[in-house]
Coordinates of C-alpha atoms in Angstrom, one line a residue:
M1 CA 39.3 131.4 -37.8
P2 CA 35.5 130.8 -38.0
R3 CA 34.8 128.7 -34.4
S4 CA 32.6 126.3 -37.1
L5 CA 35.6 125.3 -39.0
V6 CA 38.3 125.0 -35.6
A7 CA 35.8 122.4 -34.3
A8 CA 35.5 120.8 -38.3
L9 CA 39.4 120.7 -38.1
L10 CA 39.4 119.5 -34.5
L11 CA 37.1 116.8 -35.3
A12 CA 39.0 115.3 -38.2
A13 CA 42.6 115.6 -35.7
T14 CA 40.4 113.1 -33.8
A15 CA 39.4 111.0 -36.2
L16 CA 42.8 110.1 -37.6
A17 CA 44.6 109.8 -34.3
A18 CA 42.0 107.2 -33.3
A19 CA 42.5 105.5 -37.2
A20 CA 45.9 105.4 -37.0
Q21 CA 45.3 103.2 -33.6
R22 CA 43.4 101.1 -35.2
P23 CA 45.5 97.6 -36.0
T24 CA 45.0 97.0 -39.4
A25 CA 45.9 94.0 -41.6
E26 CA 47.6 93.9 -45.3
F27 CA 47.9 91.0 -47.9
I28 CA 51.2 91.0 -49.4
K29 CA 51.6 88.3 -53.1
T30 CA 55.2 86.6 -52.2
S31 CA 54.5 84.3 -55.2
D32 CA 52.6 82.8 -58.2
T33 CA 53.2 79.5 -60.4
G34 CA 49.5 80.4 -63.0
G35 CA 47.9 77.5 -60.6
G36 CA 49.0 77.5 -57.0
W37 CA 50.0 81.3 -55.1
S38 CA 51.8 82.0 -51.7
G39 CA 50.9 85.9 -49.7
V40 CA 51.0 86.7 -45.8
Y41 CA 48.5 88.7 -44.1
V42 CA 50.2 91.4 -41.6
I43 CA 48.7 92.5 -38.8
D44 CA 50.1 95.3 -37.3
N45 CA 48.6 97.0 -33.9
P46 CA 50.0 100.2 -33.2
G47 CA 47.5 100.8 -30.7
D48 CA 47.2 98.9 -26.9
T49 CA 47.2 95.3 -26.8
L50 CA 44.6 93.6 -29.1
W51 CA 42.9 90.7 -27.9
H52 CA 42.1 87.0 -29.6
W53 CA 43.0 88.3 -33.3
G54 CA 40.3 87.2 -36.0
M55 CA 40.0 87.8 -39.2
A56 CA 37.4 87.2 -42.8
F57 CA 37.8 88.0 -45.9
E58 CA 36.2 86.9 -49.6
L59 CA 38.4 84.8 -51.9
A60 CA 36.7 84.7 -55.8
D61 CA 35.0 82.0 -56.8
N62 CA 37.8 80.7 -58.6
V63 CA 40.0 81.0 -56.1
Y64 CA 41.2 78.6 -53.1
L65 CA 42.2 78.3 -49.4
D66 CA 44.2 75.2 -48.7
L67 CA 46.8 76.2 -46.1
V68 CA 47.2 78.6 -43.2
V69 CA 51.0 78.4 -41.4
N70 CA 50.1 80.5 -37.5
G71 CA 46.7 80.0 -37.4
W72 CA 43.6 77.7 -39.3
F73 CA 40.8 78.4 -41.4
T74 CA 37.0 77.6 -41.9
R75 CA 35.1 78.7 -45.2
N76 CA 31.4 79.5 -45.3
G77 CA 30.8 80.2 -49.1
N78 CA 33.7 82.8 -50.2
R79 CA 34.1 83.3 -46.9
I80 CA 36.8 82.6 -44.8
S81 CA 37.8 82.8 -41.5
L82 CA 41.4 82.6 -40.1
H83 CA 42.0 81.8 -36.8
P84 CA 44.9 82.2 -34.5
E85 CA 46.9 78.7 -32.6
L86 CA 46.8 78.6 -28.7
W87 CA 50.3 80.3 -28.8
N88 CA 49.2 83.1 -30.9
G89 CA 45.8 84.8 -30.1
T90 CA 47.6 88.6 -29.1
V91 CA 49.3 90.7 -30.8
P92 CA 51.3 92.9 -28.4
A93 CA 51.1 97.1 -28.2
G94 CA 53.1 98.1 -31.1
G95 CA 53.7 94.9 -32.4
K96 CA 53.3 92.5 -36.1
M97 CA 52.0 88.7 -36.7
V98 CA 52.4 87.0 -39.5
I99 CA 49.8 84.7 -40.8
D100 CA 51.0 82.9 -43.8
L101 CA 48.2 81.5 -46.5
K102 CA 48.5 79.3 -49.5
G103 CA 46.1 78.0 -52.6
S104 CA 45.9 77.8 -55.7
Y105 CA 43.2 79.2 -58.8
L106 CA 42.1 78.6 -62.0
G107 CA 42.0 81.3 -64.8
Q108 CA 43.4 85.0 -63.1
W109 CA 44.3 85.5 -60.2
A110 CA 41.9 88.1 -57.5
A111 CA 43.5 88.5 -54.7
P112 CA 40.8 88.8 -51.3
A113 CA 38.4 90.9 -50.9
N114 CA 36.1 93.3 -48.2
C115 CA 38.9 91.8 -44.9
Q116 CA 38.1 92.7 -41.8
L117 CA 40.3 92.1 -38.6
N118 CA 37.8 91.7 -35.1
S119 CA 34.6 92.8 -37.7
Q120 CA 36.1 96.1 -38.3
P121 CA 37.6 97.5 -42.2
C122 CA 41.3 95.6 -42.2
D123 CA 42.6 99.0 -43.6
G124 CA 41.4 100.7 -39.9
S125 CA 39.1 103.0 -41.5
E126 CA 36.6 103.7 -39.7
P127 CA 34.0 100.9 -39.6
Q128 CA 30.6 101.9 -41.7
P129 CA 27.6 100.1 -40.4
D130 CA 25.5 96.9 -42.2
R131 CA 22.3 97.2 -42.5
E132 CA 21.8 95.2 -45.7
P133 CA 20.3 91.9 -45.1
P134 CA 21.1 89.1 -46.7
T135 CA 18.7 87.4 -49.0
A136 CA 16.7 84.4 -48.5
P137 CA 17.8 81.1 -49.2
A138 CA 16.2 79.1 -51.6
G139 CA 15.8 75.9 -52.0
L140 CA 14.7 74.1 -49.3
Q141 CA 14.4 70.4 -49.5
A142 CA 14.6 67.3 -47.1
D143 CA 17.5 64.9 -47.2
A144 CA 16.6 62.1 -45.0
V145 CA 13.8 62.0 -43.1
A146 CA 14.2 59.5 -39.1
A147 CA 10.8 59.1 -36.9
R148 CA 12.2 60.9 -34.6
S149 CA 15.2 63.7 -37.6
V150 CA 14.7 65.1 -40.3
T151 CA 18.1 66.8 -42.2
L152 CA 17.6 69.7 -44.2
S153 CA 19.8 71.8 -46.7
W154 CA 19.0 74.0 -48.7
G155 CA 21.0 76.9 -51.5
A156 CA 23.6 79.6 -50.1
A157 CA 22.1 83.0 -49.8
S158 CA 24.3 86.4 -51.1
D159 CA 25.8 89.2 -48.5
N160 CA 27.1 92.3 -48.8
V161 CA 30.2 90.8 -46.4
G162 CA 28.5 87.9 -46.0
V163 CA 27.0 85.2 -44.3
E164 CA 27.9 84.4 -41.3
R165 CA 24.7 82.0 -39.7
Y166 CA 21.4 80.1 -41.3
E167 CA 18.3 80.1 -38.8
L168 CA 16.1 77.3 -38.5
L169 CA 12.4 77.2 -37.5
R170 CA 10.2 74.7 -36.8
D171 CA 6.2 75.7 -36.7
G172 CA 8.0 79.2 -35.8
A173 CA 10.0 78.2 -33.2
D174 CA 13.6 78.3 -33.2
A175 CA 15.3 74.9 -34.6
G176 CA 18.8 76.0 -34.6
S177 CA 21.4 77.6 -36.6
A178 CA 24.3 76.2 -38.7
S179 CA 27.4 78.0 -39.9
G180 CA 26.5 75.8 -43.5
T181 CA 24.1 75.2 -45.8
R182 CA 22.4 71.9 -44.3
H183 CA 21.1 71.2 -40.5
T184 CA 19.9 68.0 -38.7
V185 CA 16.5 68.7 -36.8
A186 CA 16.7 66.4 -33.9
G187 CA 13.8 65.5 -30.6
L188 CA 11.0 65.2 -33.4
Q189 CA 8.2 62.7 -33.2
P190 CA 7.1 59.7 -35.2
E191 CA 4.3 60.5 -37.8
T192 CA 3.9 63.9 -37.5
A193 CA 3.9 66.7 -39.4
Y194 CA 6.3 70.2 -39.0
Q195 CA 6.6 73.0 -41.1
F196 CA 10.1 73.8 -41.4
V197 CA 11.6 77.5 -42.9
V198 CA 15.0 78.9 -43.5
R199 CA 16.8 82.1 -43.1
A200 CA 20.4 84.0 -43.4
A201 CA 21.9 86.2 -40.9
D202 CA 24.9 88.1 -41.5
A203 CA 27.6 90.0 -38.0
A204 CA 25.6 93.0 -37.8
G205 CA 22.2 90.9 -36.5
N206 CA 21.3 91.9 -40.4
R207 CA 18.6 89.2 -40.8
S208 CA 16.6 87.4 -44.6
A209 CA 12.9 86.5 -45.4
S210 CA 12.1 83.5 -44.8
S211 CA 12.6 80.6 -46.9
E212 CA 10.3 79.2 -48.9
P213 CA 8.0 77.3 -46.0
L214 CA 8.5 72.9 -46.5
T215 CA 6.3 71.0 -44.2
V216 CA 8.1 67.0 -43.6
T217 CA 5.7 64.4 -42.3
T218 CA 8.5 62.4 -40.5
A219 CA 8.4 58.5 -40.5
A220 CA 6.6 55.8 -38.4
D221 CA 9.2 55.3 -34.6
D222 CA 10.9 51.9 -36.2
G223 CA 11.2 50.6 -31.9
D224 CA 15.5 51.4 -31.3
Q225 CA 15.7 52.9 -28.9
P226 CA 19.0 51.6 -26.9
P227 CA 18.5 50.0 -23.3
L228 CA 18.3 53.4 -20.1
A229 CA 20.8 51.3 -18.4
G230 CA 24.0 50.1 -18.9
G231 CA 27.8 50.9 -19.2
P232 CA 30.8 50.3 -17.3
R233 CA 29.2 50.0 -13.0
L234 CA 32.9 52.4 -12.3
A235 CA 34.1 55.0 -13.9
P236 CA 36.6 57.1 -11.8
Y237 CA 37.0 60.1 -13.8
I238 CA 40.5 60.8 -14.7
D239 CA 42.0 64.7 -15.6
V240 CA 44.1 63.8 -18.0
T241 CA 46.3 66.9 -18.0
L242 CA 47.6 66.4 -14.6
W243 CA 51.7 65.8 -14.8
P244 CA 52.6 63.2 -15.0
P245 CA 50.0 61.5 -17.1
F246 CA 47.9 58.7 -15.6
D247 CA 48.8 55.5 -16.7
L248 CA 45.8 53.7 -17.3
A249 CA 46.8 49.8 -18.1
A250 CA 48.8 49.7 -14.8
A251 CA 46.0 51.1 -13.2
R252 CA 43.7 48.8 -14.0
Q253 CA 46.3 46.1 -12.8
D254 CA 46.2 47.7 -9.9
S255 CA 43.0 48.5 -9.0
G256 CA 41.1 46.0 -10.8
V257 CA 39.3 49.6 -11.9
D258 CA 38.6 48.6 -16.1
H259 CA 36.7 52.7 -17.2
Y260 CA 37.3 55.4 -16.7
S261 CA 35.9 58.6 -17.4
L262 CA 38.9 61.1 -18.6
G263 CA 38.3 65.4 -17.6
F264 CA 37.9 67.6 -19.1
I265 CA 37.5 68.6 -23.5
V266 CA 36.5 72.7 -23.4
G267 CA 37.2 75.0 -26.2
G268 CA 40.8 75.5 -27.1
G269 CA 41.8 78.8 -25.7
D270 CA 38.5 80.6 -25.9
S271 CA 38.2 78.7 -29.7
C272 CA 35.3 76.7 -31.3
R273 CA 38.0 73.9 -31.5
A274 CA 37.8 71.3 -29.5
S275 CA 40.6 70.3 -26.9
W276 CA 42.2 68.9 -23.7
G277 CA 41.5 70.9 -21.1
G278 CA 42.8 73.7 -23.3
Y279 CA 46.7 72.6 -23.5
Y280 CA 46.3 69.3 -26.0
D281 CA 43.8 69.6 -29.7
M282 CA 42.5 66.7 -31.6
E283 CA 45.0 66.5 -34.3
D284 CA 47.9 65.6 -31.3
D285 CA 46.0 62.4 -30.3
F286 CA 46.4 63.1 -26.8
Y287 CA 46.6 60.4 -24.4
R288 CA 45.8 57.0 -27.7
E289 CA 48.3 55.4 -26.3
Q290 CA 47.1 55.2 -22.9
I291 CA 43.6 55.1 -24.4
D292 CA 44.1 52.3 -26.9
A293 CA 46.1 50.1 -24.4
L294 CA 43.6 49.9 -22.4
R295 CA 41.3 48.7 -24.2
A296 CA 43.6 46.3 -25.1
A297 CA 43.5 44.8 -21.5
G298 CA 39.8 45.5 -22.1
G299 CA 39.2 48.5 -20.6
D300 CA 37.2 51.6 -22.4
V301 CA 37.0 55.0 -21.3
I302 CA 34.1 57.4 -21.9
A303 CA 35.0 61.3 -22.9
S304 CA 33.5 64.0 -21.1
F305 CA 33.3 67.9 -22.5
G306 CA 32.9 70.4 -20.2
G307 CA 34.3 70.8 -16.4
A308 CA 34.8 73.6 -14.0
S309 CA 37.4 75.1 -15.9
G310 CA 38.0 76.9 -19.3
R311 CA 34.6 76.7 -20.9
E312 CA 32.4 74.2 -22.7
L313 CA 32.4 74.0 -26.4
A314 CA 29.0 75.1 -26.3
Q315 CA 29.8 78.3 -25.1
V316 CA 32.1 79.1 -27.8
C317 CA 30.4 77.9 -30.7
G318 CA 28.5 80.1 -32.2
D319 CA 25.8 77.3 -33.3
D320 CA 24.7 74.1 -33.6
D321 CA 26.1 72.6 -36.8
A322 CA 29.0 74.2 -35.6
L323 CA 29.2 72.2 -32.6
R324 CA 28.1 69.4 -33.0
T325 CA 31.2 68.8 -35.8
Q326 CA 33.5 69.4 -33.0
Y327 CA 32.2 66.4 -30.5
Q328 CA 31.2 63.4 -34.1
A329 CA 35.5 65.2 -34.4
V330 CA 36.2 64.1 -30.9
I331 CA 33.3 60.3 -30.6
D332 CA 35.3 59.9 -34.1
R333 CA 39.0 60.3 -33.6
Y334 CA 39.0 58.2 -30.1
G335 CA 35.9 56.0 -31.4
L336 CA 33.7 56.7 -28.3
R337 CA 30.7 54.7 -27.6
H338 CA 30.3 57.3 -24.5
V339 CA 30.0 60.8 -23.5
D340 CA 29.5 63.1 -21.3
F341 CA 28.8 66.2 -20.2
D342 CA 30.0 67.7 -17.1
I343 CA 28.4 71.0 -16.6
E344 CA 29.0 73.2 -13.6
G345 CA 29.0 77.1 -13.0
A346 CA 28.6 79.6 -15.0
A347 CA 27.5 77.4 -18.0
L348 CA 24.6 75.5 -16.4
A349 CA 22.5 79.0 -16.1
D350 CA 23.9 80.3 -19.6
S351 CA 20.3 79.3 -21.8
D352 CA 21.8 80.2 -24.2
S353 CA 24.2 77.2 -24.9
V354 CA 22.3 75.2 -23.0
A355 CA 19.6 74.5 -25.0
R356 CA 22.8 75.1 -28.5
R357 CA 24.3 71.3 -26.5
N358 CA 21.3 69.6 -26.6
R359 CA 20.0 70.4 -29.6
A360 CA 23.7 68.9 -30.9
I361 CA 23.5 66.0 -28.4
A362 CA 20.4 65.1 -30.1
G363 CA 21.8 65.3 -33.5
L364 CA 24.4 62.6 -32.3
Q365 CA 21.8 60.9 -31.3
A366 CA 19.9 60.9 -34.5
A367 CA 23.4 60.2 -36.5
A368 CA 24.1 57.2 -34.8
A369 CA 21.3 56.3 -34.7
D370 CA 21.4 56.4 -38.4
R371 CA 24.8 54.0 -39.2
G372 CA 22.9 51.6 -36.9
A373 CA 24.5 52.7 -33.2
S374 CA 23.8 54.0 -30.4
L375 CA 25.8 57.2 -28.7
Y376 CA 25.4 56.7 -24.5
V377 CA 24.5 60.5 -22.7
S378 CA 25.4 61.1 -19.5
Y379 CA 25.6 64.6 -17.9
T380 CA 26.7 65.2 -14.4
L381 CA 25.6 68.1 -12.6
P382 CA 26.2 69.6 -9.7
V383 CA 23.5 68.9 -6.6
L384 CA 22.6 69.1 -3.1
P385 CA 21.5 66.9 -0.5
P386 CA 18.7 67.8 -1.0
G387 CA 18.9 67.2 -5.2
L388 CA 20.1 69.3 -8.1
T389 CA 19.9 72.3 -8.4
Q390 CA 17.5 75.0 -10.0
D391 CA 19.6 75.8 -13.2
G392 CA 20.0 71.3 -13.1
V393 CA 16.4 70.3 -13.5
A394 CA 16.7 73.0 -16.3
L395 CA 18.8 71.4 -18.1
L396 CA 17.6 68.0 -17.8
Q397 CA 14.2 69.5 -18.6
D398 CA 15.7 71.4 -21.8
A399 CA 17.6 68.0 -23.2
I400 CA 14.0 66.0 -22.7
D401 CA 12.2 68.7 -24.8
A402 CA 15.0 68.3 -27.3
G403 CA 14.6 64.8 -28.1
V404 CA 18.3 63.6 -25.3
R405 CA 17.4 60.3 -24.9
I406 CA 19.5 60.5 -21.7
D407 CA 21.0 57.9 -20.2
R408 CA 22.2 58.2 -17.5
V409 CA 22.1 61.5 -14.2
N410 CA 25.8 61.5 -12.8
I411 CA 25.3 63.8 -9.5
M412 CA 28.9 65.1 -7.8
A413 CA 28.7 64.5 -4.8
M414 CA 30.7 67.5 -3.0
N415 CA 31.8 70.4 -1.8
Y416 CA 28.1 71.3 -0.5
G417 CA 29.1 73.9 2.4
A418 CA 27.4 74.5 5.3
Y419 CA 24.2 74.9 5.4
Y420 CA 23.7 71.7 3.5
A421 CA 26.0 70.0 5.4
P422 CA 26.1 71.4 9.0
E423 CA 27.9 68.2 10.4
P424 CA 30.4 66.4 7.5
A425 CA 32.6 64.6 9.9
G426 CA 31.6 60.9 8.9
N427 CA 28.3 62.2 7.2
M428 CA 29.5 62.9 3.6
A429 CA 28.3 58.4 2.4
E430 CA 24.5 60.2 3.8
Y431 CA 24.3 62.9 2.5
A432 CA 25.6 61.6 -0.6
I433 CA 22.5 58.9 -0.2
E434 CA 20.7 61.8 0.3
A435 CA 21.3 63.8 -2.4
A436 CA 21.2 59.8 -4.2
R437 CA 17.6 59.7 -3.5
S438 CA 16.3 63.3 -4.1
T439 CA 17.0 63.0 -7.4
H440 CA 16.0 59.8 -8.3
A441 CA 12.8 61.9 -6.7
Q442 CA 13.2 64.5 -9.7
L443 CA 14.0 62.5 -11.9
A444 CA 10.4 60.9 -11.2
G445 CA 9.2 64.4 -12.3
L446 CA 11.3 65.0 -15.7
L447 CA 10.7 60.9 -16.5
P448 CA 7.5 59.7 -14.6
Q449 CA 7.3 57.1 -17.6
R450 CA 10.2 55.8 -16.1
S451 CA 9.7 52.8 -13.4
A452 CA 11.5 54.2 -10.6
A453 CA 14.0 50.5 -10.8
E454 CA 14.9 52.5 -13.5
R455 CA 15.4 55.8 -12.3
W456 CA 17.9 54.0 -10.4
A457 CA 19.6 52.8 -12.8
M458 CA 20.3 55.8 -14.5
L459 CA 21.5 57.9 -12.0
A460 CA 25.3 58.0 -10.9
V461 CA 27.5 59.3 -7.4
T462 CA 30.6 61.0 -8.0
P463 CA 31.7 61.7 -4.6
M464 CA 34.8 63.9 -4.0
I465 CA 37.2 61.3 -2.0
G466 CA 39.1 62.7 0.7
Q467 CA 39.3 65.9 2.0
N468 CA 37.0 67.9 -0.5
D469 CA 37.1 71.5 -1.2
V470 CA 34.9 73.0 1.7
A471 CA 37.4 71.9 3.9
A472 CA 35.1 70.3 7.1
E473 CA 34.2 68.2 4.4
V474 CA 36.2 64.5 4.0
F475 CA 35.1 61.5 2.5
Q476 CA 37.0 58.8 4.6
L477 CA 37.7 55.2 3.2
Q478 CA 34.4 54.5 5.1
D479 CA 32.1 57.0 3.2
A480 CA 33.5 54.4 0.7
R481 CA 32.1 51.3 1.6
Q482 CA 29.0 52.8 2.5
L483 CA 28.2 54.5 -0.6
G484 CA 29.0 51.6 -2.3
D485 CA 26.6 49.1 -0.4
F486 CA 24.2 52.3 -0.8
A487 CA 24.9 52.4 -4.0
R488 CA 24.6 47.8 -4.7
A489 CA 20.9 47.6 -2.6
E490 CA 19.4 50.1 -4.9
G491 CA 21.1 49.4 -8.3
L492 CA 22.4 52.3 -9.2
G493 CA 23.8 52.2 -12.8
M494 CA 27.3 53.9 -12.2
L495 CA 29.7 55.1 -10.0
S496 CA 32.8 57.1 -9.9
Q497 CA 34.7 59.7 -8.3
W498 CA 36.7 62.3 -8.5
S499 CA 39.0 61.8 -8.9
A500 CA 41.8 58.5 -9.6
N501 CA 44.7 60.8 -10.2
R502 CA 44.0 61.0 -6.1
D503 CA 43.2 57.6 -4.6
R504 CA 47.3 57.8 -3.0
V505 CA 48.5 59.2 0.4
C506 CA 50.1 62.5 0.0
E507 CA 53.6 61.8 0.4
T508 CA 53.3 65.2 1.4
P509 CA 50.0 67.0 3.4
K510 CA 49.4 70.3 2.5
A511 CA 46.4 72.2 3.9
G512 CA 44.1 71.8 1.4
A513 CA 42.3 69.5 -1.6
D514 CA 45.5 68.6 -3.0
P515 CA 45.5 67.4 -6.7
G516 CA 47.6 64.8 -6.4
C517 CA 46.4 62.6 -3.8
S518 CA 42.6 62.1 -0.8
G519 CA 44.2 63.8 2.3
V520 CA 44.1 61.0 4.6
E521 CA 45.5 57.4 5.6
Q522 CA 45.0 55.1 2.5
R523 CA 46.6 52.1 -0.2
E524 CA 47.1 52.9 -3.5
F525 CA 44.0 52.9 -5.4
E526 CA 41.5 51.9 -1.7
F527 CA 39.1 54.4 -2.7
S528 CA 38.8 52.3 -6.7
T529 CA 39.1 49.1 -4.8
I530 CA 36.3 49.3 -2.2
L531 CA 33.5 50.8 -4.6
R532 CA 34.2 48.5 -6.9
E533 CA 33.9 45.5 -4.7
A534 CA 30.8 46.3 -3.2
L535 CA 29.8 46.3 -7.1
A536 CA 30.4 43.7 -7.8
Q537 CA 28.5 42.0 -5.3
P538 CA 25.5 40.0 -5.6

């Protein structure tokens, strides 16, 4: 047998073996009522464990998807994307997964087409590279023009496998992206002309030609700039995912504190879907009774996005509108007037997600202003005694450039390490005060138009009470008194603490920081009481 033929046969056998190991997804129609339909997609995984499955397919113009069981879906024109629930995102090696679909149709039924499983053909065949760009969007127009924002819409583009996103350009520079055909560009200046274009992009990175340009002149400034200071003076953090749940109303009665910062909202299962800690979806109305009880007693809450665990939504939501939709859904569901963004760790250094988040926040504030309301926004950032990190300063500068009205900068005065806090015993308040003074000076460079008093009023400090994660650092009751006196004297906007869950003595002391107690001798809620009383003094 010729060597060339042997080689060809070996190559073909290798390709078949590889194809046999690829996961597949088969659609099976299970019922048809002459206007309604049901079916299943069966994912068959003969190879290694399939992590974080996702599917996409197209429906005909007259066929509609109404319900998904064992998953959820998003729609972009005729393109449907299926996503797993938190509990079924993995298909084990040699296993199967069944996703139930229910829908309706007009006229003649047509099966789903152009199916992809994790961006590969659902039939397990060798994927062919996609080099065909989408068509250019048409009909770009301004639906709403305000002093600092413009809402644009356009006609949908078409693509051989589906448009993934639309990219907006303002005067040739990136102005955000959207999964749909409508987007609000915020951070603009009043009475200024801007030129916009939009282009379509698919999952392979192919981009269409730009639309015809549209020039829009923003409206005159209406002077509606809410106060930069305000809000609660004390709002301790709560880790809402700890068990048993923290009782807000009881804590208010015992401590006198009537505002709390609830942490944290992140992407559910690493998906663009808001959840409390990755455990509770917004549809569960998690913690709703606690919040309602606190509000009935005259208090309120701040919802905090991000934190040290999980992935902040801006890291998992691929475009501005999808991200803003998730933020807005949380705001609407819980009736929030103040949202906080706790950005730390890898998220702080992720410049793409930083920019996407800031554009989305600017859009949220613009939407609130359109309703005649104000959305109060704070950033919670890591700090050292010399001030905010370089990444923290860059985040605030990007927020300013994006048009975000920064109402408060909250510094996490904790866990400095031996280099920056060589003598922590008895000096934790001093380090926190030094960090506050340094941040105040940094804000002068970022926001020179604000007075010194305004910069103090927009500054908040959050210590980690009791035992910090750094073993040598312990924030004592006397440190709380000293920090409270400083905050009152300088007119700081707010104090907080990590966390109210920990504001009690440990029944069984252990090494390291305990999420449920402070690790120091104290009465229940004594840190909260000290800070509240300090801020309440004239």
